[in-house]
Tab-separated table of N, CA and C in Angstrom:
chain	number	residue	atom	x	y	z
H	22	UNK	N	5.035	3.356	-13.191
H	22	UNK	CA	4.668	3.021	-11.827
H	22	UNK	C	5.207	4.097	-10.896
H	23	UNK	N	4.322	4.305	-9.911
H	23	UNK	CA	4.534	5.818	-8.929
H	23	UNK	C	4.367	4.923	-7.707
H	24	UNK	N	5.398	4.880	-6.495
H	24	UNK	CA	5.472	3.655	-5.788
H	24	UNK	C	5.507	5.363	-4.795
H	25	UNK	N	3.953	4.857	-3.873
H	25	UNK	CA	3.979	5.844	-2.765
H	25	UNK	C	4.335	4.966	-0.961
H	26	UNK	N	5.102	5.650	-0.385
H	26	UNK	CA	5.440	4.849	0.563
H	26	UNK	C	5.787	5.885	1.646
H	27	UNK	N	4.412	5.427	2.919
H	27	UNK	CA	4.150	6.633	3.926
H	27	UNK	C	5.174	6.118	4.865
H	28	UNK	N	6.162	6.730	5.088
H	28	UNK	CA	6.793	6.408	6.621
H	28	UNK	C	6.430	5.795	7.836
H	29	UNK	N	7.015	4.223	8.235
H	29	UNK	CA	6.441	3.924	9.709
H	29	UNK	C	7.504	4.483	10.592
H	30	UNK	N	6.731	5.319	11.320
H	30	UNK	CA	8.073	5.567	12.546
H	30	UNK	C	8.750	4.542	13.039
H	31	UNK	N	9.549	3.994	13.162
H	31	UNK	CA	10.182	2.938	13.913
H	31	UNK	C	10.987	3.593	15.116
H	32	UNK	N	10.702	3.265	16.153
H	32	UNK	CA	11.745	3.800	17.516
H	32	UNK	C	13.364	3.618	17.231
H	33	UNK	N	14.217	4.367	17.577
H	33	UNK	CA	15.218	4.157	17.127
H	33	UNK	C	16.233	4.211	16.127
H	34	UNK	N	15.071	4.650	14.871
H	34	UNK	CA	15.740	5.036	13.828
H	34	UNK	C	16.083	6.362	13.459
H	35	UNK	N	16.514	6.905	12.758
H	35	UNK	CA	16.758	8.027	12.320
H	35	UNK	C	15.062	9.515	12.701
H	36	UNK	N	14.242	8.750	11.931
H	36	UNK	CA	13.321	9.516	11.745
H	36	UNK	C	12.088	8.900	13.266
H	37	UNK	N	12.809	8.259	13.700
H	37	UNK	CA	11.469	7.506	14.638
H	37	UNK	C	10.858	7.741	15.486
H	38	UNK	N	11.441	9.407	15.544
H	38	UNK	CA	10.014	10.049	16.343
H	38	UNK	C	9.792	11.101	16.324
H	39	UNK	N	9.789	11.106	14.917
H	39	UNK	CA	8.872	11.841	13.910
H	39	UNK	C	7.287	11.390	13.896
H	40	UNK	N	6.389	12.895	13.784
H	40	UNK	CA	5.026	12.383	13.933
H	40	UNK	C	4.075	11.674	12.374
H	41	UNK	N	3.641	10.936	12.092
H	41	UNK	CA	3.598	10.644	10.954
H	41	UNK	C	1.511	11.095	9.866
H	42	UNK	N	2.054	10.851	9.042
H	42	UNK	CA	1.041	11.440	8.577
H	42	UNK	C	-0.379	10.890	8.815
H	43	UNK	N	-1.516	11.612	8.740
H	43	UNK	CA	-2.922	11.441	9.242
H	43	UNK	C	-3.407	10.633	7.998
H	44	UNK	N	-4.383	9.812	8.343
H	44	UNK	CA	-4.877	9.158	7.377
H	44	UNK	C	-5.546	9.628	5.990
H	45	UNK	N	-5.992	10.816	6.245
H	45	UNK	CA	-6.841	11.977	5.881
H	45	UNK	C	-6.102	12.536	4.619
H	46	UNK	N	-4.722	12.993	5.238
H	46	UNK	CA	-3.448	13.421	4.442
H	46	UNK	C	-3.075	12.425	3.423
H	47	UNK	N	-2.687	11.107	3.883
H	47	UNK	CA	-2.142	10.011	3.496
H	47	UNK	C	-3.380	9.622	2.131
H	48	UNK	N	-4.732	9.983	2.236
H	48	UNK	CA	-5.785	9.379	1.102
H	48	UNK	C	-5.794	10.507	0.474
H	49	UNK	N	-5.688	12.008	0.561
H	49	UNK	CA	-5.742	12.988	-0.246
H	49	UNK	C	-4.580	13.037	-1.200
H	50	UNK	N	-3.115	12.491	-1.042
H	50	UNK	CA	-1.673	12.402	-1.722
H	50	UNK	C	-2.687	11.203	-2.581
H	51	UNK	N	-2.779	10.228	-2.096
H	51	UNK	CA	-3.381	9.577	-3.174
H	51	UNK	C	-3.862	9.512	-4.574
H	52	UNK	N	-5.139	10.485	-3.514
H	52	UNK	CA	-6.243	11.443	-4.909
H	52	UNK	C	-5.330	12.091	-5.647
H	53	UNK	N	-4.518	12.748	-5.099
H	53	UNK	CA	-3.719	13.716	-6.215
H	53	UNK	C	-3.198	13.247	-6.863
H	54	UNK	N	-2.189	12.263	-6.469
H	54	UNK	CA	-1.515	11.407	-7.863
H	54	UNK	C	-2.490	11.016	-8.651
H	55	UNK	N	-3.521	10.138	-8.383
H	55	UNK	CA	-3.909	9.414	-9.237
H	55	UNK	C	-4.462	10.589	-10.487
H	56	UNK	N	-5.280	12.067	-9.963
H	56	UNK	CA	-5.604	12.513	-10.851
H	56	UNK	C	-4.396	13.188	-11.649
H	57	UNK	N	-3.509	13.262	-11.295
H	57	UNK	CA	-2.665	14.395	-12.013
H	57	UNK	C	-1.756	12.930	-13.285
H	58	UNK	N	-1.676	11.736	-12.617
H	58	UNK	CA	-1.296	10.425	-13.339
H	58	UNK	C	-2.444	9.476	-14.038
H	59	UNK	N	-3.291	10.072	-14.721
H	59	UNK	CA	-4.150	8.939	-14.591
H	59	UNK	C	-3.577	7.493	-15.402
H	60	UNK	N	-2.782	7.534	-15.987
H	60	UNK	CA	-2.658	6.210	-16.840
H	60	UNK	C	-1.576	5.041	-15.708
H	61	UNK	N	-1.061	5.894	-14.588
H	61	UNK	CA	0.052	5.325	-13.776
H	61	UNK	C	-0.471	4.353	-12.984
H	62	UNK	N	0.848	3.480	-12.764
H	62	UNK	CA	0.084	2.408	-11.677
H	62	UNK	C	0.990	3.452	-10.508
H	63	UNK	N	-0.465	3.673	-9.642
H	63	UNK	CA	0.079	4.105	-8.509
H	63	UNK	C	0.438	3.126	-7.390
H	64	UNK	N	1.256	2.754	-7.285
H	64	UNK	CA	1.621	1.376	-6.135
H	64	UNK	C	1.760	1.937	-4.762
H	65	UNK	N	1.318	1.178	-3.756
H	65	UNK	CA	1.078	1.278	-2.659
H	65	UNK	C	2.511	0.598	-2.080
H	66	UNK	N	3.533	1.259	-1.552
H	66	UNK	CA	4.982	0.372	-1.077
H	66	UNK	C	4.686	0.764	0.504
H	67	UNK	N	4.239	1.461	1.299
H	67	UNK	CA	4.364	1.100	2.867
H	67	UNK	C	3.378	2.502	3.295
H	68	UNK	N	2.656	2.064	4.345
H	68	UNK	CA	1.414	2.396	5.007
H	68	UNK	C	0.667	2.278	4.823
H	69	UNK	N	-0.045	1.114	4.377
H	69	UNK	CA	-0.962	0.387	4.426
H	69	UNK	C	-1.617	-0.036	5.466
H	70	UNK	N	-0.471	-0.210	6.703
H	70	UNK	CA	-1.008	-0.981	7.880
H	70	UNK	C	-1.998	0.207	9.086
H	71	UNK	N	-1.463	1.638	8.345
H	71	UNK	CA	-2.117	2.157	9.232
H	71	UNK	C	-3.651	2.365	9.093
H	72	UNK	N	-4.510	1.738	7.908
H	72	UNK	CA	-5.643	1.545	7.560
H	72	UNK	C	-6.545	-0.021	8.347
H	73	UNK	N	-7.538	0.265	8.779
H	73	UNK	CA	-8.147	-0.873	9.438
H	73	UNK	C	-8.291	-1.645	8.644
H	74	UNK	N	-8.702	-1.386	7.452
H	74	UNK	CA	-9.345	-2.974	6.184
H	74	UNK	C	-7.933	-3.142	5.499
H	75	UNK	N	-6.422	-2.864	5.992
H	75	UNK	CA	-5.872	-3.036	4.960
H	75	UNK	C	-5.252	-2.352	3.764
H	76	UNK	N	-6.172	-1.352	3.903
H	76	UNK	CA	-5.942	0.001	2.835
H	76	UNK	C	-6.675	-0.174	1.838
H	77	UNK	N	-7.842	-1.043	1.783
H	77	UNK	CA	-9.048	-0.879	0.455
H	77	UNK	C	-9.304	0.351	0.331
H	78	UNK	N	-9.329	1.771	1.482
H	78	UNK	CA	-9.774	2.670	0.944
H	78	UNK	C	-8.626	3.628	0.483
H	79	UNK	N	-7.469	2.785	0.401
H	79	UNK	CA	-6.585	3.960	-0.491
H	79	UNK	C	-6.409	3.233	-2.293
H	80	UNK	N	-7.246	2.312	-2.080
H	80	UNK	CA	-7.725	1.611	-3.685
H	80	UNK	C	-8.219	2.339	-4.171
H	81	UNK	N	-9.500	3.078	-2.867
H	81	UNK	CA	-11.053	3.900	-3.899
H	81	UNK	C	-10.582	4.794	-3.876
H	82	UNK	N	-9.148	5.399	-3.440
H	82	UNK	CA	-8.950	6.472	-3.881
H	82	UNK	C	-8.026	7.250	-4.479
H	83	UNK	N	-7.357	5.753	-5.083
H	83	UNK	CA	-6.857	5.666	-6.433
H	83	UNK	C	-5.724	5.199	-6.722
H	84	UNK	N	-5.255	4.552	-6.117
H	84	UNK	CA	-4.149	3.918	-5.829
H	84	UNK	C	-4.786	2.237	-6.440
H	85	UNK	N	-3.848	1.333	-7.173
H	85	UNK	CA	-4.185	0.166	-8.252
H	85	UNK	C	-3.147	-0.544	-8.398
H	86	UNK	N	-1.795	-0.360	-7.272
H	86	UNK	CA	-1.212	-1.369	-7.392
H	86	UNK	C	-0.645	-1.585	-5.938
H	87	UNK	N	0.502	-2.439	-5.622
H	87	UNK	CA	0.206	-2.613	-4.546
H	87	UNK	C	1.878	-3.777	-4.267
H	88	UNK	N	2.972	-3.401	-3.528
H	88	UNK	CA	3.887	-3.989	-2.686
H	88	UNK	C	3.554	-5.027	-1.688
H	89	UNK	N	3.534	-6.166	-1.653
H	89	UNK	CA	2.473	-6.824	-0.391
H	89	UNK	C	3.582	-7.751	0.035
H	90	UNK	N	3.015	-8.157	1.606
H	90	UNK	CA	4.142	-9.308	1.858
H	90	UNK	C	5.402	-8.465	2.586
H	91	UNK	N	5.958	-8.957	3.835
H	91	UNK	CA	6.791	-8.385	4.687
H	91	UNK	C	7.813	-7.441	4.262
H	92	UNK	N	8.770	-6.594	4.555
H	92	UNK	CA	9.267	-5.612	4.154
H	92	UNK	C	9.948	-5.937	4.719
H	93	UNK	N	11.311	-4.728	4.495
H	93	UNK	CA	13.062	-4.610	4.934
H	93	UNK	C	12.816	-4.607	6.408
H	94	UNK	N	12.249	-3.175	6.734
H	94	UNK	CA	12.274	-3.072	8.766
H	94	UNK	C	10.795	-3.147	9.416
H	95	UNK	N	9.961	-3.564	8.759
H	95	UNK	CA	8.383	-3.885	9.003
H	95	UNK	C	7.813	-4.868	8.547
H	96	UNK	N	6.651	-5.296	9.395
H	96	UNK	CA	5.828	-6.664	8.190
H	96	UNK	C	4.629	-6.144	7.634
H	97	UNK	N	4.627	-6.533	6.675
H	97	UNK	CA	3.901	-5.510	5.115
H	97	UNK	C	2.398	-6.306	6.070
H	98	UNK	N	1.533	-6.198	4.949
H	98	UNK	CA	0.212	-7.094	4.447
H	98	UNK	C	0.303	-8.164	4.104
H	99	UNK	N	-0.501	-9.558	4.660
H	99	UNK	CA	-0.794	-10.968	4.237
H	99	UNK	C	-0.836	-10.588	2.668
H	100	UNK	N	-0.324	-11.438	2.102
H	100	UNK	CA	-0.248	-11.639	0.886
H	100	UNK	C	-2.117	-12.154	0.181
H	101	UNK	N	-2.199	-13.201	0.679
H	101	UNK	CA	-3.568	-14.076	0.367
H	101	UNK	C	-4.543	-13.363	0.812
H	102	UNK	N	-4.551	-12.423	1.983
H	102	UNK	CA	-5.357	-11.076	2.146
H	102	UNK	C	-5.220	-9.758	0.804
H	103	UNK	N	-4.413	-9.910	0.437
H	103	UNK	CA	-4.250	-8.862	-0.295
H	103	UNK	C	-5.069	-9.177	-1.691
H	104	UNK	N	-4.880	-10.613	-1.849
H	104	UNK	CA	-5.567	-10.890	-3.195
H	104	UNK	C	-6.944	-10.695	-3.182
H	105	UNK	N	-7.225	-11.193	-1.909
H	105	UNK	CA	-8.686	-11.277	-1.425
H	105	UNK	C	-9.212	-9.617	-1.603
H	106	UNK	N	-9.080	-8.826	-1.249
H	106	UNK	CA	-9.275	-7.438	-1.075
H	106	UNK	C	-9.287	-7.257	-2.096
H	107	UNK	N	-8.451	-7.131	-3.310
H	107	UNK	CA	-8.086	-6.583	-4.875
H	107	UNK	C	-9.195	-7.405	-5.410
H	108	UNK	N	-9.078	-8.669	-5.095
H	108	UNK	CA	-10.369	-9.216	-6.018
H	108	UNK	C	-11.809	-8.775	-5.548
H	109	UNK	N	-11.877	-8.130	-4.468
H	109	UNK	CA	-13.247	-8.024	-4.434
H	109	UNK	C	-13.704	-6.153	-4.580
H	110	UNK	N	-12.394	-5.632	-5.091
H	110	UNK	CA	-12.424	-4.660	-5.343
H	110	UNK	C	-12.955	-4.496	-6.955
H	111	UNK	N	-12.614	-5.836	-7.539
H	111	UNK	CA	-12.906	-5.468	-9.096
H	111	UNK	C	-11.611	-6.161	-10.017
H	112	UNK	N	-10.422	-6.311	-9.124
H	112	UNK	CA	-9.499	-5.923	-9.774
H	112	UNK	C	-9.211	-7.735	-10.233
H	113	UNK	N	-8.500	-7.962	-11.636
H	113	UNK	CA	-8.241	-9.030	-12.500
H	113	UNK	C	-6.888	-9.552	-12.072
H	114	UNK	N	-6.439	-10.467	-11.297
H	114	UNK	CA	-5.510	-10.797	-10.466
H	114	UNK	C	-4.755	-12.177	-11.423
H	115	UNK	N	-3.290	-11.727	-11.655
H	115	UNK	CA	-2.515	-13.049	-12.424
H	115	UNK	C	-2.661	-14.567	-11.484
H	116	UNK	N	-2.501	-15.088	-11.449
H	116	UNK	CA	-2.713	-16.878	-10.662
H	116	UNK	C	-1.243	-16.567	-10.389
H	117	UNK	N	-1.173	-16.681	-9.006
H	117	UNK	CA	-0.095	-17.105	-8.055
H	117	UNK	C	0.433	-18.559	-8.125
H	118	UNK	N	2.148	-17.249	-8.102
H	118	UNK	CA	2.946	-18.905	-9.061
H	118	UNK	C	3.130	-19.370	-8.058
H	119	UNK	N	3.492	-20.545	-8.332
H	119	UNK	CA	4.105	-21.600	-7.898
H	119	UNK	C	5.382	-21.410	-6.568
H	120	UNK	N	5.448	-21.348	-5.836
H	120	UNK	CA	7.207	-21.229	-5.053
H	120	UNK	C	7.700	-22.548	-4.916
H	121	UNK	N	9.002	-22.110	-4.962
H	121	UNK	CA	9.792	-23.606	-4.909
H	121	UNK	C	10.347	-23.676	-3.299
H	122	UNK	N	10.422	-24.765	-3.120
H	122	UNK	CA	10.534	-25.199	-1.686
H	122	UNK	C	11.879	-25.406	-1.856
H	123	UNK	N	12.332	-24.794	-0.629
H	123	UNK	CA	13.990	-24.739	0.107
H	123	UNK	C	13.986	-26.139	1.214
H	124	UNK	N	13.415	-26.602	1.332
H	124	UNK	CA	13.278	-27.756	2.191
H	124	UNK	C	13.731	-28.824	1.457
């Protein structure tokens, strides 16, 4: 697993205003891993959000796995969106377990 993860600027932090990468940039790193890895799960761990659908098009372009669900200093991707997207991408999705209630 090759866990790619684009920087969100956050104000305030170290790097947070820093200019961040173009979408353009961000789907071509993609392409490259995936071809230079082909057997790897390339996982998607943060910038996702800067894609309008979500980041389906950093799926088609080669990226097959995927970090979902709020993060350390950001909130990731809907989870139940995410399945939705992967499944209609093609992709064979395990059945979402069960959580146990803290209540």
């Amino acid at each position: 697993s090759i866990p790619l993860k684009f920087r969100i600027p956050i104000p305030g932090t170290p790097f947070g205003d820093r200019e961040r990468l173009t979408k353009d940039e961000i789907l071509r790193i993609v392409a490259i891993y995936r071809y230079i890895n082909p057997t790897a799960y390339i996982r998607m761990a943060a910038g996702r959000k800067y894609f309008e659908d979500g980041g389906e098009i950093l799926f088609r372009a080669g990226a097959n796995a995927t970090l979902t669900g709020d993060m350390l200093t950001s909130t990731g991707n809907n989870t139940d969106e995410d399945r939705a997207m992967l499944e209609h991408l093609g992709y064979h999705l395990k059945p979402k377990a069960n959580r146990i209630s803290t209540e």
